[in-house]
Amino acid sequence: MLDANVLESYRMAGSIAAKIRGEVEKIVKEGAPLIKICEVLEKKIIKENGKLAFPLNISVNDAAAHYTSPPHDKSTVPPRALVKVDIGVHVGGFIADTALTVSVGKVGLELVKASESALEKVLKSIKHGVKSSHVGEIVEKTIKEFGFKPISNLTGHLLDKYTLHAGKSIPNVKTRIGFTLKEGEVYAIEPFATTGAGIVEDSKYSYIYRMPSQKTSTPFLSHIAHEFKTLPFAARWLVSKFPKAQELIKRFASTGTIQAYPVLIEKERGIVSQAEHTLIVKKNGCEVTSA
Ligand code: MN
Ligand code: MN
């Protein structure tokens, strides 16, 4: 069971994230600069009294996840594209993680439906005692019925205070082994569907970072530790205070002090859709915080 204050924080983070979801379709349009979308939506989270659990992810077409605009990004939304917008809000470290896919120029509508429908079915079936392998089976079956492939090496995840991936993964395919979901646990569930192979790989680009251990040996690291704790951050958030942020990040990444998250690309360059919500497992069902 969750403590009342913890529950309240999860709900507050969820309701802010839900509000931001409602803004996405209005702003993701052909020609819109990606950096503007990131900045506008991140500002809205702050304005609603939330904090950023991670940089706004805006991943286009065959990029499945982990793209955020670097400083001075010139990229724009293409005329025909599937755009995944992944939103992370936290209140006192308690996180809502939610994503939706916008079809620009009417491409990939069935692909969008496939991941949404998989998520919907999962939300209806989750309760105390459900097995993670069963959730994976639902996702896989639903996406395959649409004629697409689920992405097998991307997963949902247990959430904990200031921790996005708290050690348990919810698969997007049926697995032989697994674990049981328990009342009071908080999960992000995120089916990905693709026209490609169903596998993502690291690209050579990284724009999202994290400092796993709280080092404070330089003003730069101390600032990161204080502002973001162990949560992911973007260079974009640091350049006004630290004009050499990108160089510093590169240097600390080479020694392992900072961890870089490469943009994840579909192996066969298939286009990718994603749907994600955060939920609290209950005795006889679940409470979706981010809807
Ligand atoms: Mn997410
Ligand atoms: Mn997630």
CSV table of N, CA and C and ligand atoms in Angstrom, one decimal, residues 54 86-87 97-99 157 190 274 276, ligand 1:
chain,number,residue,atom,x,y,z
A,54,PHE,N,12.3,13.9,-16.8
A,54,PHE,CA,13.3,13.7,-17.9
A,54,PHE,C,13.1,14.7,-19.0
A,86,ASP,N,7.1,11.9,-25.5
A,86,ASP,CA,7.2,11.2,-24.2
A,86,ASP,C,7.4,12.2,-23.1
A,87,ILE,N,6.5,12.2,-22.1
A,87,ILE,CA,6.4,13.3,-21.1
A,87,ILE,C,6.8,12.7,-19.7
A,97,ASP,N,5.0,9.0,-16.1
A,97,ASP,CA,5.7,8.8,-17.4
A,97,ASP,C,4.7,8.4,-18.4
A,98,THR,N,4.5,9.2,-19.4
A,98,THR,CA,3.4,9.0,-20.4
A,98,THR,C,3.7,9.4,-21.8
A,99,ALA,N,3.3,8.7,-22.8
A,99,ALA,CA,3.6,9.0,-24.2
A,99,ALA,C,2.5,8.8,-25.1
A,157,HIS,N,8.2,-0.4,-17.1
A,157,HIS,CA,9.1,-0.4,-16.0
A,157,HIS,C,8.5,0.0,-14.7
A,190,GLU,N,4.4,0.6,-21.7
A,190,GLU,CA,4.6,1.3,-22.9
A,190,GLU,C,4.8,0.4,-24.2
A,274,GLN,N,4.3,4.5,-30.3
A,274,GLN,CA,4.4,4.2,-28.9
A,274,GLN,C,3.2,4.8,-28.2
A,276,GLU,N,1.9,5.1,-23.9
A,276,GLU,CA,2.4,4.9,-22.6
A,276,GLU,C,1.5,5.6,-21.5
B,1,MN,MN,8.1,7.4,-21.3
